[in-house]
PDB file of C-alpha atoms in Angstrom:
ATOM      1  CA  UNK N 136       0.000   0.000   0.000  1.00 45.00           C
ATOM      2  CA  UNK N 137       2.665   2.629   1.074  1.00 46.00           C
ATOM      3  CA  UNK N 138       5.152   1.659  -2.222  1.00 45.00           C
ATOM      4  CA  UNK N 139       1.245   1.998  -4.257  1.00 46.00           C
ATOM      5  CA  UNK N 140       0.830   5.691  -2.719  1.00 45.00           C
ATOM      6  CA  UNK N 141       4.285   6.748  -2.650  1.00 43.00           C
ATOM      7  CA  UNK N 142       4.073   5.809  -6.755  1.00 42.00           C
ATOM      8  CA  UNK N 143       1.038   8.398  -7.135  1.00 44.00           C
ATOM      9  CA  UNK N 144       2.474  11.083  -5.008  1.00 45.00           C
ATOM     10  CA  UNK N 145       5.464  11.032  -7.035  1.00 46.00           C
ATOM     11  CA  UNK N 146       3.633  11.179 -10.282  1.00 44.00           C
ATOM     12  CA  UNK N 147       6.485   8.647 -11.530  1.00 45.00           C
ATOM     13  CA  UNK N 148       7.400   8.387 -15.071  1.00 47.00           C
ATOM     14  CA  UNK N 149       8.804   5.049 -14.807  1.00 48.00           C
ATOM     15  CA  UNK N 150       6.021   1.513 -15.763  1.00 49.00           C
ATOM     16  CA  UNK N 151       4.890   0.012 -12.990  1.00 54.00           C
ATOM     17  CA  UNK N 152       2.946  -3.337 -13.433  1.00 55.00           C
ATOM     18  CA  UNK N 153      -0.014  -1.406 -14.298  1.00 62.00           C
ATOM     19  CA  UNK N 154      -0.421   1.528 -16.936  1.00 73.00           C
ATOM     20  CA  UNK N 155       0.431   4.644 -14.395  1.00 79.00           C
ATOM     21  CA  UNK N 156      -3.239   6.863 -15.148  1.00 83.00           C
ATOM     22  CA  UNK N 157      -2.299  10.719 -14.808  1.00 84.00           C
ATOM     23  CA  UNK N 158      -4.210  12.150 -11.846  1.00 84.00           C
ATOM     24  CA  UNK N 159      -7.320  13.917 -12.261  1.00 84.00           C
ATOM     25  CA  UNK N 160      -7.365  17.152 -11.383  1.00 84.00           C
ATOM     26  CA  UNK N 161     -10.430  19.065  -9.911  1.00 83.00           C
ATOM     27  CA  UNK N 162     -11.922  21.207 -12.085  1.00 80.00           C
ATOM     28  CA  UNK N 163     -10.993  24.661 -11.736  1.00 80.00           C
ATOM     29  CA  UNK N 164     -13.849  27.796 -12.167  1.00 80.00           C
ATOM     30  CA  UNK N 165     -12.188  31.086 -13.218  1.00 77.00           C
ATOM     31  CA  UNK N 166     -11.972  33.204 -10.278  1.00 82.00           C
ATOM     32  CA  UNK N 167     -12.833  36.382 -10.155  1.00 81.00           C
ATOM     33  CA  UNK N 168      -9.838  38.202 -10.937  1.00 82.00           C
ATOM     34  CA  UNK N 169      -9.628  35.860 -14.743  1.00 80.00           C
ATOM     35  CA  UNK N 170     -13.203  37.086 -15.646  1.00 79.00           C
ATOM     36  CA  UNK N 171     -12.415  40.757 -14.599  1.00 81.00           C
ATOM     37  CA  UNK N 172      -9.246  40.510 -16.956  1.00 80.00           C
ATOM     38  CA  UNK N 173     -10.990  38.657 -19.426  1.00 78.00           C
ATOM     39  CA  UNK N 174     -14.079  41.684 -18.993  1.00 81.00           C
ATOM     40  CA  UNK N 175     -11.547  43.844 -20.213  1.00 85.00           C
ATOM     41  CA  UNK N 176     -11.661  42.763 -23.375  1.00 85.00           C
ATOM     42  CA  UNK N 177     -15.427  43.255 -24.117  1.00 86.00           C
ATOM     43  CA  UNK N 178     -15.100  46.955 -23.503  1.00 88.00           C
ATOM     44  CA  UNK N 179     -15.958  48.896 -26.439  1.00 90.00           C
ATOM     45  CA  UNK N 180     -13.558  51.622 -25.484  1.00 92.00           C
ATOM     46  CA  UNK N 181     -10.801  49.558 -24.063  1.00 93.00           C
ATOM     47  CA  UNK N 182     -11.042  47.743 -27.360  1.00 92.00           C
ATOM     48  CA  UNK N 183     -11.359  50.842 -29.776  1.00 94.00           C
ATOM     49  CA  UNK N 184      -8.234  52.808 -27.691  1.00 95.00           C
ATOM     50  CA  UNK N 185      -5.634  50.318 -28.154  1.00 95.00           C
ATOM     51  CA  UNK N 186      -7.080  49.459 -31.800  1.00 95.00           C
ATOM     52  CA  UNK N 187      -6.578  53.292 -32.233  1.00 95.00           C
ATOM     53  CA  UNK N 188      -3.071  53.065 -30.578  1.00 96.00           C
ATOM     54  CA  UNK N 189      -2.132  49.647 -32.704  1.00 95.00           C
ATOM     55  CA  UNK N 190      -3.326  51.944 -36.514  1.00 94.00           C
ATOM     56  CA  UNK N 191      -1.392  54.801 -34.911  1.00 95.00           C
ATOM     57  CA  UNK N 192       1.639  53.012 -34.833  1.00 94.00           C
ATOM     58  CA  UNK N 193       1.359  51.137 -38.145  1.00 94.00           C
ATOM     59  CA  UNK N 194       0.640  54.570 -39.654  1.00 93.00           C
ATOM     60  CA  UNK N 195       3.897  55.993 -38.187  1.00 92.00           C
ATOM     61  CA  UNK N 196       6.128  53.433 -39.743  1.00 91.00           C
ATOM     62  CA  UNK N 197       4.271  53.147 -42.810  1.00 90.00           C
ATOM     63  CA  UNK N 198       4.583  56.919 -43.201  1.00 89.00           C
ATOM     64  CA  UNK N 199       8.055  57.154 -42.308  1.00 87.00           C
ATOM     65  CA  UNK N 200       9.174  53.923 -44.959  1.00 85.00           C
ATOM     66  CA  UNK N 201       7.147  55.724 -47.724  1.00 84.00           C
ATOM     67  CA  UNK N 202       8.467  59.502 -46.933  1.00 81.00           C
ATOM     68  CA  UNK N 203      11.649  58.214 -47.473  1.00 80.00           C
ATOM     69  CA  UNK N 204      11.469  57.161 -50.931  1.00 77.00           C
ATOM     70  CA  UNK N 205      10.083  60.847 -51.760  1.00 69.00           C
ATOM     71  CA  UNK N 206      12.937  62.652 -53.918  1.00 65.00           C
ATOM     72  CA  UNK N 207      12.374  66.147 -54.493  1.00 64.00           C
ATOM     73  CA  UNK N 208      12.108  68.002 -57.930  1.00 64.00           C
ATOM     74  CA  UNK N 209      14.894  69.963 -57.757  1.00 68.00           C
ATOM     75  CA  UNK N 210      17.558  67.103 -56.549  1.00 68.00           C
ATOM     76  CA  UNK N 211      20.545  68.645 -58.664  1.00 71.00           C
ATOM     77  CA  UNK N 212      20.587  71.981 -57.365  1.00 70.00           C
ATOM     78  CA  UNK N 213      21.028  70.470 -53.172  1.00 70.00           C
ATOM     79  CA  UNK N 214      23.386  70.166 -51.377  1.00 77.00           C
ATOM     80  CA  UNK N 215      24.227  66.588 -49.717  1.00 77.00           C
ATOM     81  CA  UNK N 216      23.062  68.349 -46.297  1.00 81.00           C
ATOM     82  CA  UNK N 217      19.895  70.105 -47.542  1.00 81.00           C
ATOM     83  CA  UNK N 218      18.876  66.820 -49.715  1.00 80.00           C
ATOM     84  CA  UNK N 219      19.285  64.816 -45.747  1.00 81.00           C
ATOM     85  CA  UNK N 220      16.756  67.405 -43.901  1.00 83.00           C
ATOM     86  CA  UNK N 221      14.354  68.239 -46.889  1.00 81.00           C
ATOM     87  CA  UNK N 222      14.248  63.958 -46.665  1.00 82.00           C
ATOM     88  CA  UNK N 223      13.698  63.722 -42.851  1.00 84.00           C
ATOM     89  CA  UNK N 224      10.999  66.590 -43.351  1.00 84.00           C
ATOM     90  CA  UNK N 225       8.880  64.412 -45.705  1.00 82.00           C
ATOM     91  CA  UNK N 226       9.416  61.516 -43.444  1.00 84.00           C
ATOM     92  CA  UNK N 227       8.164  63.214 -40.230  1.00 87.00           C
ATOM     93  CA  UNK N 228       5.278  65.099 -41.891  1.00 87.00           C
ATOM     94  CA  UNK N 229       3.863  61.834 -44.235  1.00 87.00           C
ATOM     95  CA  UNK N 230       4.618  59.727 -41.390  1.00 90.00           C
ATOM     96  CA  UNK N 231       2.564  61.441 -38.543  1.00 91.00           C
ATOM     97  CA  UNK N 232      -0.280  62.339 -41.187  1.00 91.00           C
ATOM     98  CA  UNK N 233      -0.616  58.829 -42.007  1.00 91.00           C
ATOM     99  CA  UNK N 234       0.117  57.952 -38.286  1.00 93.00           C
ATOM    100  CA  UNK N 235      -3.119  60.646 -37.722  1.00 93.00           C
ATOM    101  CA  UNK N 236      -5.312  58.958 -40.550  1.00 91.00           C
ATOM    102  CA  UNK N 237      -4.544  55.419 -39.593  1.00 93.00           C
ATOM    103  CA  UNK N 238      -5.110  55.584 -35.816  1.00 94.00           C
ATOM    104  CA  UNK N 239      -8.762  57.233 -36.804  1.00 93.00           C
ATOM    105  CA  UNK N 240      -9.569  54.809 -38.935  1.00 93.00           C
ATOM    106  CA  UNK N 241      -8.710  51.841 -36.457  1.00 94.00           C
ATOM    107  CA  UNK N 242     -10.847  53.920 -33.989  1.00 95.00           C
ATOM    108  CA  UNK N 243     -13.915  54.208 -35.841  1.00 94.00           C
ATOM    109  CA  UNK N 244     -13.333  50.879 -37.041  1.00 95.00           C
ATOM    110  CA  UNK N 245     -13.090  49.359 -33.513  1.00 95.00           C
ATOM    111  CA  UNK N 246     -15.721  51.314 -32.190  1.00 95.00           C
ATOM    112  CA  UNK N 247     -18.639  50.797 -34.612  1.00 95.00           C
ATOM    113  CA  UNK N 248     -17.611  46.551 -34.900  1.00 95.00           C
ATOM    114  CA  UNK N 249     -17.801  46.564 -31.407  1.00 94.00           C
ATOM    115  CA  UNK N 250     -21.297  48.388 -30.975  1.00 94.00           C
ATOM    116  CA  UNK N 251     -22.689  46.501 -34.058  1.00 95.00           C
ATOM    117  CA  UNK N 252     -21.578  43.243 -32.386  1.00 94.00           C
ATOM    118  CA  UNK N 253     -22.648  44.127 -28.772  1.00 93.00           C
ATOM    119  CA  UNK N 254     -26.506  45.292 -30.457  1.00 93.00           C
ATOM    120  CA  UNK N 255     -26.793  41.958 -32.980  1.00 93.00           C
ATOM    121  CA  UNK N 256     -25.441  39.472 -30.125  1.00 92.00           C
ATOM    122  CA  UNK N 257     -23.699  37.488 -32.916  1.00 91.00           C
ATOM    123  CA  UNK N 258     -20.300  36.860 -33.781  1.00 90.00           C
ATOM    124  CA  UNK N 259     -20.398  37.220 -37.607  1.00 88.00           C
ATOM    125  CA  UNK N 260     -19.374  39.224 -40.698  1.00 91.00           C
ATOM    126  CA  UNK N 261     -22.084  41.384 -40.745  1.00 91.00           C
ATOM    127  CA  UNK N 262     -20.785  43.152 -38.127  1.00 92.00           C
ATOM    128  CA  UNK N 263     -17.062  43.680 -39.973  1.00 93.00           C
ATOM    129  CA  UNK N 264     -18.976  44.722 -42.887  1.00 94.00           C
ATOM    130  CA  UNK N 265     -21.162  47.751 -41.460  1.00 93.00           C
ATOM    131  CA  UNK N 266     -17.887  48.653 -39.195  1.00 94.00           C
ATOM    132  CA  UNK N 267     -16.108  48.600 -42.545  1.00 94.00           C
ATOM    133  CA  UNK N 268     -18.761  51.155 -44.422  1.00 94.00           C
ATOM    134  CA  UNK N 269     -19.418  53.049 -41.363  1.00 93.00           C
ATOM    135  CA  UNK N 270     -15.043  53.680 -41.525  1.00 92.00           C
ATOM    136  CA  UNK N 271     -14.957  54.097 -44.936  1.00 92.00           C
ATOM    137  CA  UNK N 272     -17.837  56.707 -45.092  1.00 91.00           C
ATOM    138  CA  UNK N 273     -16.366  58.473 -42.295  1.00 89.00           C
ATOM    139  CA  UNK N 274     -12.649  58.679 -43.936  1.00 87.00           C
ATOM    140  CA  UNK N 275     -14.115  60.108 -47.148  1.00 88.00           C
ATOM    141  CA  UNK N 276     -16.806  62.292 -46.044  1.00 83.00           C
ATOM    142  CA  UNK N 277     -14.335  64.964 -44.827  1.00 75.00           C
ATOM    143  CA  UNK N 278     -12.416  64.849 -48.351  1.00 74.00           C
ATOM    144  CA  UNK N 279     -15.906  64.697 -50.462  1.00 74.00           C
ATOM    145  CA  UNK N 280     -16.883  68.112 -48.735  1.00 73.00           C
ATOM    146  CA  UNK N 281     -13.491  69.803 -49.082  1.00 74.00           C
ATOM    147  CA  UNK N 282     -14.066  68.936 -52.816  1.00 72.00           C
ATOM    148  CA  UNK N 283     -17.738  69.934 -53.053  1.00 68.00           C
ATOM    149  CA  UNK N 284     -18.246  73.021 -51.013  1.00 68.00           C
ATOM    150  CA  UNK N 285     -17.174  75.745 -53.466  1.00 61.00           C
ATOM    151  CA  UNK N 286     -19.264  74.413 -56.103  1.00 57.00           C
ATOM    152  CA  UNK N 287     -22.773  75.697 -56.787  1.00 47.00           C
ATOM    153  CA  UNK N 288     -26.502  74.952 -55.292  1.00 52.00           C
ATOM    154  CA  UNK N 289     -26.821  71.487 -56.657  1.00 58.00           C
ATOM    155  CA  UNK N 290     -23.372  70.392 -54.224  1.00 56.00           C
ATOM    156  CA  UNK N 291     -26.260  68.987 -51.812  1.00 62.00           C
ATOM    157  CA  UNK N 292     -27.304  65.621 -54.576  1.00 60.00           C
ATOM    158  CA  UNK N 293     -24.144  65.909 -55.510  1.00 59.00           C
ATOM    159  CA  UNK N 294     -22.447  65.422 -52.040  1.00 59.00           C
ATOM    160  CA  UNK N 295     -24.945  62.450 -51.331  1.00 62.00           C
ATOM    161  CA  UNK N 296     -24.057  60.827 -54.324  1.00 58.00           C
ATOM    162  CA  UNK N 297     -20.643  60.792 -53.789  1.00 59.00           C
ATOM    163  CA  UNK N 298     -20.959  60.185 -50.126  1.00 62.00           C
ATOM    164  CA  UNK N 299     -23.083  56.636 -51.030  1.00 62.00           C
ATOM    165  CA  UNK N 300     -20.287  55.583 -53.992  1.00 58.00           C
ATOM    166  CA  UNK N 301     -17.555  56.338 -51.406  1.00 62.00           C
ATOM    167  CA  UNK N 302     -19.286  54.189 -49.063  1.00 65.00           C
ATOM    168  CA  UNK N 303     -20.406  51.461 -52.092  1.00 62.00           C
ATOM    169  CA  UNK N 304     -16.794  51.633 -52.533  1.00 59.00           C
ATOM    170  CA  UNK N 305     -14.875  50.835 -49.347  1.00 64.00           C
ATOM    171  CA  UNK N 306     -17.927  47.953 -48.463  1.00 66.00           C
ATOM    172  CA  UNK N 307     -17.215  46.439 -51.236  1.00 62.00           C
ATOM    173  CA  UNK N 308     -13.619  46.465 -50.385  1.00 63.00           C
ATOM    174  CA  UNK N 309     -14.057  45.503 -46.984  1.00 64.00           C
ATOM    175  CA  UNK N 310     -16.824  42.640 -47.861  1.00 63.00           C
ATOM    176  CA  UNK N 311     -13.782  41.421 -49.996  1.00 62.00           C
ATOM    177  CA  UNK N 312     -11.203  41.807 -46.739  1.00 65.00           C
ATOM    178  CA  UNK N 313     -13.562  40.245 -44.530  1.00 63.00           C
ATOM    179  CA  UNK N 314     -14.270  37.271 -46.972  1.00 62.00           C
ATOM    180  CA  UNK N 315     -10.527  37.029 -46.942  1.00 59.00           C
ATOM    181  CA  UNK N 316      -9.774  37.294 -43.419  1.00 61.00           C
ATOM    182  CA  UNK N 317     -12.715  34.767 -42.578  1.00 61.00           C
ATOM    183  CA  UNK N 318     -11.136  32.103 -44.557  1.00 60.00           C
ATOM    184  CA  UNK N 319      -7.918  32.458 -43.640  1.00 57.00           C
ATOM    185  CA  UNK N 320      -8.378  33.013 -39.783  1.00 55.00           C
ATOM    186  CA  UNK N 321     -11.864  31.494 -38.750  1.00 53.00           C
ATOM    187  CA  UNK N 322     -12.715  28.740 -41.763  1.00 49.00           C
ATOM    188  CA  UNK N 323     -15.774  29.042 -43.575  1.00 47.00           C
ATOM    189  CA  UNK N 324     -18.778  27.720 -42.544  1.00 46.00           C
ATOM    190  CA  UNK N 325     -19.139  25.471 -45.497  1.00 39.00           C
ATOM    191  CA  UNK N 326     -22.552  22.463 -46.199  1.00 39.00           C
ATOM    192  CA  UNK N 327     -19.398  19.946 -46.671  1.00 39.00           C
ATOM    193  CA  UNK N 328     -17.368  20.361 -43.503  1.00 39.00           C
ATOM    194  CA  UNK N 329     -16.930  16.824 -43.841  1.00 42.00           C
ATOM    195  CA  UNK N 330     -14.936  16.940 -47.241  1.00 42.00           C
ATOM    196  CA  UNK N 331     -11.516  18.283 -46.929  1.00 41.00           C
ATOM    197  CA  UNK N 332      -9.798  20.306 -49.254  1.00 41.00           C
ATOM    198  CA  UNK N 333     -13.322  21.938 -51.072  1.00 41.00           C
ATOM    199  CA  UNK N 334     -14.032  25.309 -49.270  1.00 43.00           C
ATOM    200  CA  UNK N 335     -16.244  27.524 -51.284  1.00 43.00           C
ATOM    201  CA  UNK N 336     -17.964  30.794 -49.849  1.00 42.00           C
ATOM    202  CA  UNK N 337     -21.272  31.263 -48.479  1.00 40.00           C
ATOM    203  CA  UNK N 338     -22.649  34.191 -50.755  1.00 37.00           C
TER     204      UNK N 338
ATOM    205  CA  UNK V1092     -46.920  31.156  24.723  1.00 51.00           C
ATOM    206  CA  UNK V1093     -43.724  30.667  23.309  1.00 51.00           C
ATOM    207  CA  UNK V1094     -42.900  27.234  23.955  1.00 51.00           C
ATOM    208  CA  UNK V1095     -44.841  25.333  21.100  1.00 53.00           C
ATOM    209  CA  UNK V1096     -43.485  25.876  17.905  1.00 57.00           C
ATOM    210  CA  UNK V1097     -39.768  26.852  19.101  1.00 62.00           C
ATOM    211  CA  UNK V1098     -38.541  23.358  19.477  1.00 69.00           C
ATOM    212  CA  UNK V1099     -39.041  21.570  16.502  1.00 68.00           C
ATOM    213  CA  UNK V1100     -40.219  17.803  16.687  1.00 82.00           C
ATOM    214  CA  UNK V1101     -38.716  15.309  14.538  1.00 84.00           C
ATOM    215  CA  UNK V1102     -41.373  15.153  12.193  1.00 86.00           C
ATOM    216  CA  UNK V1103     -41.243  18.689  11.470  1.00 90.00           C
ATOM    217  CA  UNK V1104     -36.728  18.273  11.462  1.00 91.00           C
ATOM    218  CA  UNK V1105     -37.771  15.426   8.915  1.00 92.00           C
ATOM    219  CA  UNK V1106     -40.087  17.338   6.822  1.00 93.00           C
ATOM    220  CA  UNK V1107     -37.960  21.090   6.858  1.00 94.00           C
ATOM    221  CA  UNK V1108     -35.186  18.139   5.758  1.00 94.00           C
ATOM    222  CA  UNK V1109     -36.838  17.197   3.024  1.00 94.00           C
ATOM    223  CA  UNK V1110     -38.435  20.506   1.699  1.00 95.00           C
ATOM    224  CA  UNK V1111     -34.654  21.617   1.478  1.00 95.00           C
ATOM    225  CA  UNK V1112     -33.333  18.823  -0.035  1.00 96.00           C
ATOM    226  CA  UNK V1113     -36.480  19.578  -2.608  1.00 96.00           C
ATOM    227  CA  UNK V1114     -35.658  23.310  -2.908  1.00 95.00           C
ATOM    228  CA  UNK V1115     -31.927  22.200  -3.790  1.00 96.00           C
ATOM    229  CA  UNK V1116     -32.993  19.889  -6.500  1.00 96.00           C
ATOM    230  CA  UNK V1117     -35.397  22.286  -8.013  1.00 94.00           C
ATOM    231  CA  UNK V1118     -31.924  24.912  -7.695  1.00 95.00           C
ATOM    232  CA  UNK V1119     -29.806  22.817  -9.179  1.00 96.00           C
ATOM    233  CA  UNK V1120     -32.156  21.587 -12.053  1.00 96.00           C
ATOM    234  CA  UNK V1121     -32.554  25.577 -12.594  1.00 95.00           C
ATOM    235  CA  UNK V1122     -29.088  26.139 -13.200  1.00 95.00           C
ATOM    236  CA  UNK V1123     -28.576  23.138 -15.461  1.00 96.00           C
ATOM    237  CA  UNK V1124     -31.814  23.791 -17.248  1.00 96.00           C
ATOM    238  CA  UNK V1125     -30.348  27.538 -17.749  1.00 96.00           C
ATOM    239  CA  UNK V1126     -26.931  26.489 -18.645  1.00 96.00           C
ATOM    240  CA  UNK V1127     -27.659  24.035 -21.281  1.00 96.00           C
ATOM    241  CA  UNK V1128     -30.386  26.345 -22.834  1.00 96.00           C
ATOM    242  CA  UNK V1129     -28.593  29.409 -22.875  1.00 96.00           C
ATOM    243  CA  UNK V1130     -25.316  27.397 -24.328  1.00 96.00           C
ATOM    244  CA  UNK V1131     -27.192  25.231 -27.142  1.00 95.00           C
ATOM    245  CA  UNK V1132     -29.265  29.181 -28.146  1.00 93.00           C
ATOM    246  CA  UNK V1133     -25.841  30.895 -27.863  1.00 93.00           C
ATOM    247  CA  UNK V1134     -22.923  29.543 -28.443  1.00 93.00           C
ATOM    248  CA  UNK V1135     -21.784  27.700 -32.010  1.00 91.00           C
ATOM    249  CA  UNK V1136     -21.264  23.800 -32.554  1.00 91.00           C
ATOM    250  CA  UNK V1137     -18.255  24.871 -34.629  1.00 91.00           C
ATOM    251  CA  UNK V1138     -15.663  26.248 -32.209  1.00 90.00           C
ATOM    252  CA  UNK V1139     -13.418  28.317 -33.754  1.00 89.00           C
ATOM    253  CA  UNK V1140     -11.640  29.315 -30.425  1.00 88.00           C
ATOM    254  CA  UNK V1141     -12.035  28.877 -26.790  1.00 86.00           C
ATOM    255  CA  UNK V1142     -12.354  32.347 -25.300  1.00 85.00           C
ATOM    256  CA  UNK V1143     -16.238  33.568 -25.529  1.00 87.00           C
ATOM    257  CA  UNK V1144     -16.331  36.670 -27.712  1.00 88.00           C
ATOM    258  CA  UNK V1145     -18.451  40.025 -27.603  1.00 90.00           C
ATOM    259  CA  UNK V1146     -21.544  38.900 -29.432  1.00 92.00           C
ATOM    260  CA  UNK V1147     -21.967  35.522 -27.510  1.00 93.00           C
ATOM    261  CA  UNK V1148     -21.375  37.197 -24.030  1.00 92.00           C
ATOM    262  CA  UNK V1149     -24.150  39.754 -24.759  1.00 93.00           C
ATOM    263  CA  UNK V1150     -25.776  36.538 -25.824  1.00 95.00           C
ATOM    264  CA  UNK V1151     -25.902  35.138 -23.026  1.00 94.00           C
ATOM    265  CA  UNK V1152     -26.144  37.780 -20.751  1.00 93.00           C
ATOM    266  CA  UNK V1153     -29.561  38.486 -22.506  1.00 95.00           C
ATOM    267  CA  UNK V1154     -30.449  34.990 -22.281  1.00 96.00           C
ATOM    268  CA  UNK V1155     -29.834  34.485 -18.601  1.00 96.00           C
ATOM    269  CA  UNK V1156     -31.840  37.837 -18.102  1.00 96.00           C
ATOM    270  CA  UNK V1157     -34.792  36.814 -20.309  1.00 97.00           C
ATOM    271  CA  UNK V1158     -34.761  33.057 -18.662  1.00 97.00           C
ATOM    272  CA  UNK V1159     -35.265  34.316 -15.313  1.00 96.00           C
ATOM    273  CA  UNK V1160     -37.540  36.836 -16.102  1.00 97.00           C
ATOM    274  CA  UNK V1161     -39.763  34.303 -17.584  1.00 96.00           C
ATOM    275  CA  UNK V1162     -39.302  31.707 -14.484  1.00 96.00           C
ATOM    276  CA  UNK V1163     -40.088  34.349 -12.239  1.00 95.00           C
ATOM    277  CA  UNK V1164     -43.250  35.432 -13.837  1.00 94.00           C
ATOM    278  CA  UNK V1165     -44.319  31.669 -14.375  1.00 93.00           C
ATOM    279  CA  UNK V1166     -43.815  30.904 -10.991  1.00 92.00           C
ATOM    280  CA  UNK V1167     -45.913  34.029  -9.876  1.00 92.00           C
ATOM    281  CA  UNK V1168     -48.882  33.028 -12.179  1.00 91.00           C
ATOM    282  CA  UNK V1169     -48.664  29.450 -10.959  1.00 90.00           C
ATOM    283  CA  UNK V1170     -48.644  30.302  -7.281  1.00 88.00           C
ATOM    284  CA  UNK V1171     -51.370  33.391  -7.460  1.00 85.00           C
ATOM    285  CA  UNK V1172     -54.183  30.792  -9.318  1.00 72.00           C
ATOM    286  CA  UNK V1173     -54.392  28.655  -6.580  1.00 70.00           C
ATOM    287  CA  UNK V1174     -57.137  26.389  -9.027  1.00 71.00           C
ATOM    288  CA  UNK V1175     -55.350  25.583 -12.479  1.00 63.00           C
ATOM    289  CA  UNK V1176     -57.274  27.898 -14.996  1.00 59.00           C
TER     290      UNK V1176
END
């Protein structure tokens, strides 16, 4: 009996007569603390902050890779010196613009998948789609009224008719991203789950 | 006076016994009943990950709401008409 207990209590790797069973362990509820960490998550403006923060940063290197490959018109006639700061210029000004434009658009984008998702109580790709117009009618509105507002009376059909092809526009780009992303991160939900190897979408 | 109820017999032990051994069944077929509805309405056969997201959270957090809601109200309506209508 004592060399039988001493056996489980050490958990030992080596073969006794019998096949050594691993000990069951008692099943283990998520305290308090796990659910409050895991709560964190489900905040819309936890979530849409750090989204925010994450396109902010993507925006800033993306802006400062791209500034750097701008060479100004009149290359010939600088100096070595003046060529170096008129470069680190561009790269500081296209990198925090983009940095500017890219942590909005996460933002919105977080924001309005996260309300969608919280009012439908699904987990689907509805709710990327919407969040997806909503972002891109929000990015382009500002730029459709710069471009409109000097013209004449009729800028008011006008402005709506650009405002709902802009927003045609990016959902049909984002339908297409979130088609992608589904497939490639979550699998399709497909009639023939049972046949490997034949995905096709669910129109 | 005070003397006849505070002492309880051992029918009455045996019967207060037994109405909350009852109670605890009828509590713990609640919260299985609950569970198992509120997981087979909610939550997908196909997982695709193990942490709950948003949407099924607010799933379920409407569907416990809703679920007791309706067992308190049934349970009012069955106790208030003493005769079955």
């Amino acid at each position: 009996m004592s060399a039988d207990s001493g056996a489980e209590s050490t958990n030992g790797s080596s073969n006794s007569n019998e096949p050594q069973k691993p000990p069951i362990e008692p099943l283990r509820l998520p305290t308090i603390e796990e659910i409050r960490g895991q709560d964190i998550w489900n905040n819309c403006a936890v979530r849409s902050v750090v989204s925010g923060v994450m396109g902010g940063g993507l925006g800033l290197f993306m802006g400062l890779f791209l500034g750097a490959l701008d060479n100004p018109i009149m290359q010939h006639e600088m100096t070595g010196r003046e060529l170096f700061v008129y470069t680190a210029k561009q790269m500081g000004r296209r990198s925090w613009s983009s940095c500017k434009t890219f942590a909005v658009m996460g933002l919105i984008f977080s924001t309005a998948e996260c309300v969608v998702e919280k009012a439908r109580a699904k987990h689907d790709t509805t709710n990327t789609v919407v969040a997806g117009c909503v972002t891109g009618g929000a990015l382009s509105a500002k730029a459709v009224y710069h471009v409109l507002r000097p013209a004449t009376k009729g800028w008011h059909g006008s402005l709506a008719l650009l405002e709902a092809s802009s927003i045609f526009g990016s959902c049909h780009d984002l339908w297409t991203i979130s088609v992608y992303h589904r497939k490639n991160h979550h699998g399709l939900q497909t009639e023939n789950t049972y046949r490997e190897g034949k995905m096709h979408h669910a129109l | 006076m005070a003397g006849n109820n505070n002492i309880p017999s051992q029918v009455d032990k045996e019967q207060i016994f037994g109405m909350a051994e009852k109670e605890m069944e009828y509590r713990v077929e609640l919260f299985n009943k609950l569970t198992h509805t509120c997981f087979n309405k909610c939550v997908e056969k196909r997982y695709k990950e193990s942490e709950l997201n948003m949407g099924e959270n607010s799933c379920i957090d409407r569907c416990v709401s809703k679920y007791w809601q309706v067992t308190n109200l049934v349970g009012q309506l069955l106790g208030s008409n003493r005769p079955p209508v």
